[in-house]
Amino acid sequence: MKIYTKFGDGGQTYLASGIKVSKTDRRVDLYGSCDELNSTIGLALSFTKDLNVDPTFLNYLKSIQSFLFEIGSELAGYVPKESKEGTVVLRSDVESLEKEIDRLMEVLPEIKYFILPGGSSLASSLHIARTICRRLERDLLVYIESGGEIHTDLRIYLNRLSDYLFVAARFANFSTGNEETIWKSRTKST
């Protein structure tokens, strides 16, 4: 298979459904942002090579990365034939994220203040992934509000995923002994 087809040179591409669209089509934005999110999680995982981090945590991140590939396909117009719901996202996928958030939160210290993104390279890249996920969610809502159809469970999953990525970043800092930076207002004394 050739990597370059030259078809895109004219600013067009095909969705997974076979429909020809401009590269500025909202669907292309959506699956492009999903790919960016997936790539950023890959970057985060690359920082774990020399760290002693909970293997369950790492395997969960890898499973999310794999699942995002399926979500990207759906955002590109692929309709899963096996699913009665019309989406690759199941309610159990959302519940799985919630359980993993709860599992990680059990060991994390309570935060009483806003924290700034940062800390370890792993945590910082997970914070970037979180912000990309939030953007993808906002763009998804714009697409829906303009008449596009996206399954509700996919939207809910992305919302919960951004929550998970926040907790995952905190867990990464905690696991690697990096303290979180508490935000201090210039106008308020704490």
Coordinates of N, CA and C in Angstrom, one line a residue:
M1 N 0.8 -1.2 0.0 CA 0.0 0.0 0.0 C 0.9 1.2 0.0
K2 N 0.6 2.2 -0.9 CA 1.4 3.4 -1.0 C 0.9 4.3 0.1
I3 N 1.8 5.1 0.7 CA 1.4 6.0 1.8 C 0.8 7.3 1.1
Y4 N 1.3 7.7 0.0 CA 0.8 8.8 -0.7 C -0.1 8.4 -1.9
T5 N -1.3 9.0 -2.0 CA -2.2 8.7 -3.1 C -2.3 9.9 -4.1
K6 N -1.9 11.1 -3.6 CA -2.0 12.3 -4.3 C -3.4 12.8 -4.4
F7 N -4.4 12.0 -3.9 CA -5.8 12.4 -4.0 C -6.0 13.7 -3.2
G8 N -5.4 13.7 -2.0 CA -5.6 14.9 -1.1 C -4.9 16.2 -1.6
D9 N -4.2 16.1 -2.6 CA -3.5 17.3 -3.1 C -4.5 18.4 -3.5
G10 N -5.7 18.0 -3.9 CA -6.7 18.9 -4.3 C -7.6 19.4 -3.1
G11 N -7.2 19.0 -1.9 CA -8.0 19.4 -0.7 C -9.2 18.6 -0.4
Q12 N -9.3 17.4 -1.0 CA -10.4 16.5 -0.8 C -9.9 15.2 -0.1
T13 N -10.9 14.6 0.5 CA -10.6 13.3 1.2 C -11.9 12.5 1.2
Y14 N -11.8 11.2 1.5 CA -12.9 10.4 1.6 C -13.2 10.0 3.1
L15 N -14.4 10.1 3.5 CA -14.7 9.6 4.8 C -14.8 8.1 4.8
A16 N -14.8 7.5 5.9 CA -14.9 6.0 6.0 C -16.2 5.5 5.3
S17 N -17.2 6.3 5.2 CA -18.5 5.9 4.6 C -18.4 6.0 3.1
G18 N -17.2 6.5 2.5 CA -17.1 6.6 1.1 C -17.4 7.9 0.5
I19 N -18.0 8.8 1.3 CA -18.4 10.1 0.9 C -17.1 11.0 0.7
K20 N -17.1 11.7 -0.4 CA -16.0 12.6 -0.7 C -16.3 14.0 -0.1
V21 N -15.3 14.5 0.7 CA -15.5 15.8 1.4 C -14.3 16.6 1.3
S22 N -14.4 17.9 1.5 CA -13.3 18.8 1.7 C -12.6 18.5 3.0
K23 N -11.3 18.7 3.0 CA -10.5 18.5 4.2 C -10.9 19.5 5.3
T24 N -11.7 20.5 5.0 CA -12.2 21.4 6.0 C -13.5 20.9 6.6
D25 N -14.0 19.8 6.1 CA -15.3 19.3 6.6 C -15.2 19.0 8.1
R26 N -16.3 19.3 8.9 CA -16.3 19.1 10.3 C -15.9 17.7 10.7
R27 N -16.3 16.7 10.0 CA -16.0 15.3 10.3 C -14.4 15.1 10.3
V28 N -13.8 15.7 9.3 CA -12.3 15.6 9.2 C -11.7 16.3 10.4
D29 N -12.2 17.4 10.9 CA -11.7 18.0 12.1 C -11.9 17.1 13.3
L30 N -13.1 16.4 13.4 CA -13.3 15.6 14.5 C -12.4 14.4 14.6
Y31 N -12.2 13.7 13.5 CA -11.3 12.5 13.6 C -9.9 13.0 13.6
G32 N -9.6 14.1 13.1 CA -8.2 14.7 13.2 C -7.9 15.0 14.7
S33 N -8.8 15.6 15.4 CA -8.6 15.9 16.8 C -8.5 14.6 17.6
C34 N -9.3 13.6 17.2 CA -9.2 12.3 17.9 C -7.8 11.7 17.7
D35 N -7.3 11.8 16.5 CA -6.0 11.3 16.2 C -4.9 12.1 17.0
E36 N -5.1 13.4 17.2 CA -4.2 14.2 18.0 C -4.2 13.8 19.4
L37 N -5.4 13.5 19.9 CA -5.6 13.0 21.3 C -4.9 11.7 21.5
N38 N -5.1 10.8 20.5 CA -4.5 9.4 20.6 C -2.9 9.6 20.5
S39 N -2.4 10.4 19.7 CA -1.0 10.6 19.5 C -0.4 11.2 20.8
T40 N -1.1 12.1 21.5 CA -0.6 12.7 22.7 C -0.6 11.6 23.8
I41 N -1.5 10.7 23.9 CA -1.5 9.6 24.8 C -0.3 8.7 24.5
G42 N 0.0 8.5 23.3 CA 1.2 7.8 22.9 C 2.5 8.5 23.3
L43 N 2.5 9.8 23.3 CA 3.6 10.6 23.8 C 3.7 10.3 25.3
A44 N 2.6 10.4 26.0 CA 2.7 10.2 27.4 C 3.2 8.8 27.8
L45 N 2.8 7.8 27.1 CA 3.3 6.5 27.3 C 4.7 6.3 27.0
S46 N 5.3 7.1 26.1 CA 6.7 7.0 25.8 C 7.6 7.5 27.0
F47 N 7.0 8.3 27.8 CA 7.7 8.8 29.0 C 7.7 7.8 30.1
T48 N 7.1 6.7 30.0 CA 7.0 5.7 31.1 C 8.1 4.6 31.0
K49 N 8.9 4.7 30.0 CA 9.9 3.6 29.7 C 10.8 3.3 30.9
D50 N 11.3 4.4 31.6 CA 12.2 4.2 32.7 C 11.6 4.5 34.0
L51 N 10.3 4.5 34.1 CA 9.6 4.8 35.3 C 9.0 3.5 35.9
N52 N 8.8 3.5 37.2 CA 8.2 2.4 37.9 C 6.7 2.9 38.2
V53 N 5.9 2.7 37.2 CA 4.5 3.1 37.3 C 3.6 1.9 37.3
D54 N 2.5 2.0 38.0 CA 1.5 0.9 38.1 C 1.2 0.3 36.7
P55 N 1.5 -1.0 36.5 CA 1.2 -1.6 35.2 C -0.3 -1.6 34.8
T56 N -1.2 -1.7 35.8 CA -2.6 -1.6 35.5 C -3.0 -0.2 34.9
F57 N -2.4 0.8 35.5 CA -2.5 2.2 35.0 C -2.1 2.3 33.5
L58 N -0.9 1.7 33.3 CA -0.3 1.8 31.9 C -1.1 1.0 30.9
N59 N -1.5 -0.2 31.3 CA -2.4 -1.0 30.4 C -3.7 -0.3 30.1
Y60 N -4.2 0.4 31.1 CA -5.5 1.1 30.9 C -5.3 2.2 29.9
L61 N -4.2 2.9 30.0 CA -3.9 4.0 29.1 C -3.8 3.4 27.7
K62 N -3.1 2.3 27.5 CA -2.9 1.7 26.2 C -4.3 1.2 25.7
S63 N -5.1 0.7 26.5 CA -6.5 0.3 26.0 C -7.3 1.5 25.5
I64 N -7.1 2.6 26.2 CA -7.8 3.9 25.7 C -7.3 4.3 24.4
Q65 N -6.0 4.2 24.2 CA -5.4 4.6 23.0 C -5.9 3.7 21.8
S66 N -6.0 2.4 22.0 CA -6.5 1.5 21.0 C -8.0 1.8 20.7
F67 N -8.8 2.1 21.8 CA -10.2 2.4 21.6 C -10.4 3.7 20.9
L68 N -9.5 4.7 21.1 CA -9.6 6.0 20.4 C -9.5 5.8 18.9
F69 N -8.7 4.7 18.5 CA -8.6 4.4 17.1 C -10.0 4.1 16.5
E70 N -10.7 3.3 17.2 CA -12.1 2.9 16.8 C -13.0 4.1 16.8
I71 N -12.9 4.9 17.8 CA -13.7 6.1 17.9 C -13.4 7.1 16.7
G72 N -12.1 7.2 16.4 CA -11.7 8.0 15.2 C -12.4 7.5 14.0
S73 N -12.4 6.2 13.8 CA -13.0 5.6 12.6 C -14.5 5.9 12.6
E74 N -15.2 5.9 13.7 CA -16.6 6.2 13.8 C -16.8 7.7 13.5
L75 N -15.9 8.6 14.0 CA -16.0 10.0 13.7 C -15.8 10.2 12.2
A76 N -15.0 9.4 11.6 CA -14.7 9.5 10.1 C -15.9 8.9 9.3
G77 N -16.9 8.4 9.9 CA -18.1 8.0 9.2 C -18.3 6.5 9.1
Y78 N -17.4 5.7 9.8 CA -17.6 4.3 9.8 C -18.7 4.0 10.8
V79 N -19.7 3.2 10.3 CA -20.8 2.7 11.2 C -20.6 1.2 11.5
P80 N -20.4 1.0 12.8 CA -20.1 -0.4 13.2 C -21.3 -1.3 12.9
K81 N -21.2 -2.4 12.2 CA -22.3 -3.2 11.8 C -22.7 -4.1 13.0
E82 N -21.7 -4.5 13.8 CA -22.0 -5.4 14.9 C -22.8 -4.7 16.1
S83 N -22.8 -3.4 16.1 CA -23.4 -2.7 17.2 C -24.9 -2.4 16.9
K84 N -25.7 -2.8 17.8 CA -27.2 -2.4 17.7 C -27.4 -1.0 18.0
E85 N -26.4 -0.4 18.7 CA -26.6 1.0 19.1 C -26.1 2.0 18.0
G86 N -25.3 1.5 17.1 CA -24.8 2.4 16.0 C -23.6 3.2 16.5
T87 N -22.9 2.7 17.5 CA -21.7 3.3 18.0 C -20.8 2.2 18.5
V88 N -19.5 2.5 18.5 CA -18.5 1.5 19.1 C -18.5 1.7 20.6
V89 N -19.0 2.8 21.1 CA -19.0 3.1 22.5 C -20.2 2.4 23.2
L90 N -19.9 1.7 24.2 CA -20.9 1.0 25.0 C -21.1 1.8 26.4
R91 N -22.2 1.7 27.0 CA -22.4 2.3 28.3 C -21.3 1.7 29.3
S92 N -20.9 0.5 29.1 CA -19.9 -0.2 30.0 C -18.5 0.5 29.8
D93 N -18.3 1.1 28.6 CA -17.0 1.9 28.4 C -17.0 3.1 29.3
V94 N -18.1 3.8 29.4 CA -18.2 4.9 30.3 C -18.0 4.5 31.8
E95 N -18.7 3.4 32.1 CA -18.6 2.9 33.5 C -17.2 2.4 33.8
S96 N -16.5 1.9 32.9 CA -15.1 1.5 33.1 C -14.2 2.7 33.4
L97 N -14.4 3.8 32.7 CA -13.7 5.0 33.0 C -14.0 5.5 34.4
E98 N -15.2 5.4 34.8 CA -15.6 5.9 36.1 C -15.0 5.0 37.2
K99 N -14.9 3.7 37.0 CA -14.3 2.8 37.9 C -12.8 3.1 38.0
E100 N -12.2 3.3 36.9 CA -10.7 3.6 36.9 C -10.4 4.9 37.6
I101 N -11.3 5.9 37.4 CA -11.1 7.2 38.1 C -11.2 7.0 39.6
D102 N -12.2 6.2 40.0 CA -12.4 6.0 41.4 C -11.2 5.2 42.0
R103 N -10.7 4.2 41.2 CA -9.5 3.5 41.7 C -8.3 4.4 41.9
L104 N -8.1 5.3 41.0 CA -6.9 6.2 41.1 C -7.1 7.2 42.2
M105 N -8.4 7.7 42.4 CA -8.7 8.7 43.4 C -8.5 8.1 44.8
E106 N -8.6 6.8 45.0 CA -8.4 6.2 46.3 C -7.0 6.5 46.9
V107 N -6.0 6.6 46.0 CA -4.7 6.8 46.5 C -4.2 8.2 46.4
L108 N -4.9 9.1 45.7 CA -4.5 10.4 45.6 C -4.9 11.3 46.7
P109 N -4.0 12.2 47.1 CA -4.4 13.2 48.2 C -5.5 14.1 47.7
E110 N -6.3 14.5 48.6 CA -7.4 15.4 48.2 C -6.8 16.7 47.8
I111 N -7.4 17.3 46.8 CA -7.0 18.7 46.4 C -8.1 19.7 46.9
K112 N -7.6 20.8 47.5 CA -8.5 21.8 47.9 C -8.4 23.1 47.1
Y113 N -7.5 23.1 46.2 CA -7.2 24.3 45.4 C -7.1 23.8 43.9
F114 N -7.1 24.8 43.1 CA -6.8 24.5 41.7 C -5.4 24.2 41.5
I115 N -5.1 23.3 40.6 CA -3.7 23.0 40.4 C -3.3 23.4 38.9
L116 N -2.1 23.7 38.7 CA -1.6 24.0 37.4 C -1.1 22.8 36.7
P117 N -1.4 22.6 35.4 CA -0.9 21.5 34.6 C 0.7 21.5 34.7
G118 N 1.2 20.3 34.9 CA 2.7 20.2 34.9 C 3.1 19.1 35.7
G119 N 4.4 19.2 36.2 CA 5.0 18.1 37.0 C 5.9 17.3 36.1
S120 N 5.7 16.0 36.1 CA 6.5 15.1 35.3 C 6.2 15.2 33.8
S121 N 7.0 14.7 32.9 CA 6.7 14.7 31.5 C 5.5 13.9 31.2
L122 N 5.4 12.8 31.9 CA 4.2 11.9 31.8 C 2.9 12.7 32.2
A123 N 2.9 13.3 33.3 CA 1.7 14.1 33.8 C 1.4 15.3 32.8
S124 N 2.5 16.0 32.4 CA 2.3 17.1 31.6 C 1.7 16.7 30.2
S125 N 2.1 15.6 29.7 CA 1.5 15.2 28.4 C 0.1 14.7 28.6
L126 N -0.2 14.1 29.7 CA -1.6 13.7 30.0 C -2.5 15.0 30.2
H127 N -2.0 16.0 30.7 CA -2.7 17.3 30.8 C -3.0 17.8 29.4
I128 N -2.0 17.7 28.5 CA -2.2 18.2 27.1 C -3.3 17.3 26.5
A129 N -3.2 16.0 26.7 CA -4.3 15.1 26.2 C -5.7 15.5 26.7
R130 N -5.7 15.9 28.0 CA -7.0 16.3 28.6 C -7.6 17.5 27.8
T131 N -6.7 18.5 27.5 CA -7.2 19.7 26.9 C -7.6 19.4 25.4
I132 N -6.9 18.5 24.8 CA -7.3 18.1 23.4 C -8.7 17.4 23.5
C133 N -8.8 16.5 24.5 CA -10.1 15.8 24.6 C -11.2 16.8 24.9
R134 N -11.0 17.8 25.7 CA -12.0 18.8 25.9 C -12.4 19.6 24.6
R135 N -11.3 19.9 23.8 CA -11.6 20.6 22.5 C -12.4 19.7 21.6
L136 N -12.0 18.4 21.5 CA -12.8 17.4 20.7 C -14.2 17.4 21.2
E137 N -14.4 17.4 22.4 CA -15.8 17.4 22.9 C -16.6 18.6 22.5
R138 N -15.9 19.8 22.6 CA -16.6 21.0 22.2 C -16.9 21.0 20.7
D139 N -15.9 20.6 19.9 CA -16.1 20.5 18.5 C -17.2 19.5 18.1
L140 N -17.3 18.5 18.9 CA -18.4 17.5 18.7 C -19.7 18.1 18.9
L141 N -19.8 18.9 19.9 CA -21.1 19.6 20.2 C -21.4 20.6 19.2
V142 N -20.5 21.3 18.6 CA -20.7 22.3 17.5 C -21.3 21.5 16.3
Y143 N -20.7 20.4 16.0 CA -21.1 19.5 14.9 C -22.5 19.1 15.1
I144 N -22.9 18.6 16.4 CA -24.2 18.2 16.7 C -25.2 19.4 16.6
E145 N -24.8 20.5 17.1 CA -25.7 21.7 17.1 C -25.9 22.2 15.7
S146 N -25.0 21.9 14.7 CA -25.2 22.3 13.3 C -26.0 21.2 12.5
G147 N -26.5 20.2 13.2 CA -27.3 19.2 12.5 C -26.6 17.9 12.3
G148 N -25.3 17.7 12.7 CA -24.6 16.5 12.5 C -25.1 15.4 13.6
E149 N -25.0 14.2 13.3 CA -25.4 13.1 14.2 C -24.2 12.4 14.7
I150 N -24.2 12.4 16.0 CA -23.2 11.6 16.8 C -23.9 11.0 17.9
H151 N -23.6 9.7 18.2 CA -24.3 9.0 19.2 C -24.0 9.6 20.6
T152 N -25.0 9.7 21.4 CA -24.9 10.3 22.8 C -23.8 9.6 23.6
D153 N -23.7 8.3 23.5 CA -22.7 7.6 24.3 C -21.3 7.9 24.0
L154 N -21.1 8.3 22.7 CA -19.7 8.7 22.3 C -19.4 10.0 22.9
R155 N -20.4 10.9 22.9 CA -20.2 12.2 23.5 C -19.9 12.1 25.0
I156 N -20.7 11.3 25.7 CA -20.5 11.0 27.1 C -19.2 10.4 27.4
Y157 N -18.7 9.5 26.6 CA -17.4 8.9 26.8 C -16.3 9.9 26.8
L158 N -16.4 10.8 25.8 CA -15.3 11.8 25.7 C -15.3 12.8 26.9
N159 N -16.5 13.1 27.4 CA -16.6 13.9 28.6 C -16.0 13.2 29.8
R160 N -16.2 11.9 29.9 CA -15.7 11.2 31.0 C -14.2 11.0 30.8
L161 N -13.8 10.8 29.6 CA -12.4 10.6 29.3 C -11.5 11.8 29.7
S162 N -12.0 13.0 29.5 CA -11.3 14.2 29.9 C -11.1 14.2 31.4
D163 N -12.2 13.8 32.1 CA -12.1 13.7 33.6 C -11.0 12.7 34.0
Y164 N -11.0 11.5 33.3 CA -10.0 10.5 33.6 C -8.6 11.0 33.4
L165 N -8.4 11.7 32.3 CA -7.1 12.2 31.9 C -6.6 13.2 33.0
F166 N -7.5 14.0 33.6 CA -7.1 14.9 34.7 C -6.6 14.1 35.9
V167 N -7.3 13.1 36.2 CA -7.0 12.2 37.3 C -5.7 11.4 37.0
A168 N -5.6 11.0 35.8 CA -4.4 10.2 35.3 C -3.2 11.1 35.5
A169 N -3.3 12.3 35.1 CA -2.1 13.2 35.2 C -1.7 13.4 36.7
R170 N -2.7 13.5 37.5 CA -2.4 13.7 39.0 C -1.8 12.4 39.5
F171 N -2.3 11.2 39.0 CA -1.8 9.9 39.4 C -0.3 9.8 39.0
A172 N 0.0 10.2 37.8 CA 1.3 10.2 37.2 C 2.3 11.0 38.1
N173 N 1.9 12.2 38.5 CA 2.7 13.0 39.4 C 2.9 12.3 40.7
F174 N 1.8 11.8 41.3 CA 1.9 11.1 42.6 C 2.8 9.9 42.5
S175 N 2.7 9.1 41.4 CA 3.4 7.9 41.3 C 4.9 8.1 41.1
T176 N 5.3 9.3 40.5 CA 6.7 9.6 40.2 C 7.3 10.5 41.2
G177 N 6.5 10.8 42.3 CA 7.0 11.7 43.3 C 7.1 13.1 43.0
N178 N 6.4 13.6 42.0 CA 6.3 15.0 41.6 C 5.1 15.7 42.3
E179 N 5.4 16.7 43.0 CA 4.3 17.5 43.6 C 3.6 18.3 42.6
E180 N 2.3 18.5 42.8 CA 1.5 19.3 42.0 C 1.7 20.8 42.4
T181 N 1.6 21.7 41.4 CA 1.7 23.1 41.7 C 0.4 23.7 41.9
I182 N 0.2 24.2 43.1 CA -1.1 24.9 43.4 C -1.2 26.2 42.8
W183 N -2.2 26.5 42.1 CA -2.4 27.9 41.5 C -2.6 28.9 42.6
K184 N -1.9 30.0 42.5 CA -2.0 31.1 43.4 C -2.4 32.3 42.7
S185 N -3.5 32.9 43.1 CA -4.1 34.1 42.5 C -3.2 35.3 42.8
R186 N -3.0 36.1 41.8 CA -2.3 37.4 42.0 C -3.1 38.4 42.8
T187 N -4.4 38.2 42.8 CA -5.3 39.2 43.4 C -5.9 38.7 44.7
K188 N -5.8 37.5 45.0 CA -6.4 36.9 46.3 C -5.2 36.4 47.1
S189 N -5.3 36.6 48.4 CA -4.3 35.9 49.3 C -5.0 34.6 49.8
T190 N -4.2 33.6 49.8 CA -4.7 32.3 50.3 C -4.2 31.9 51.6

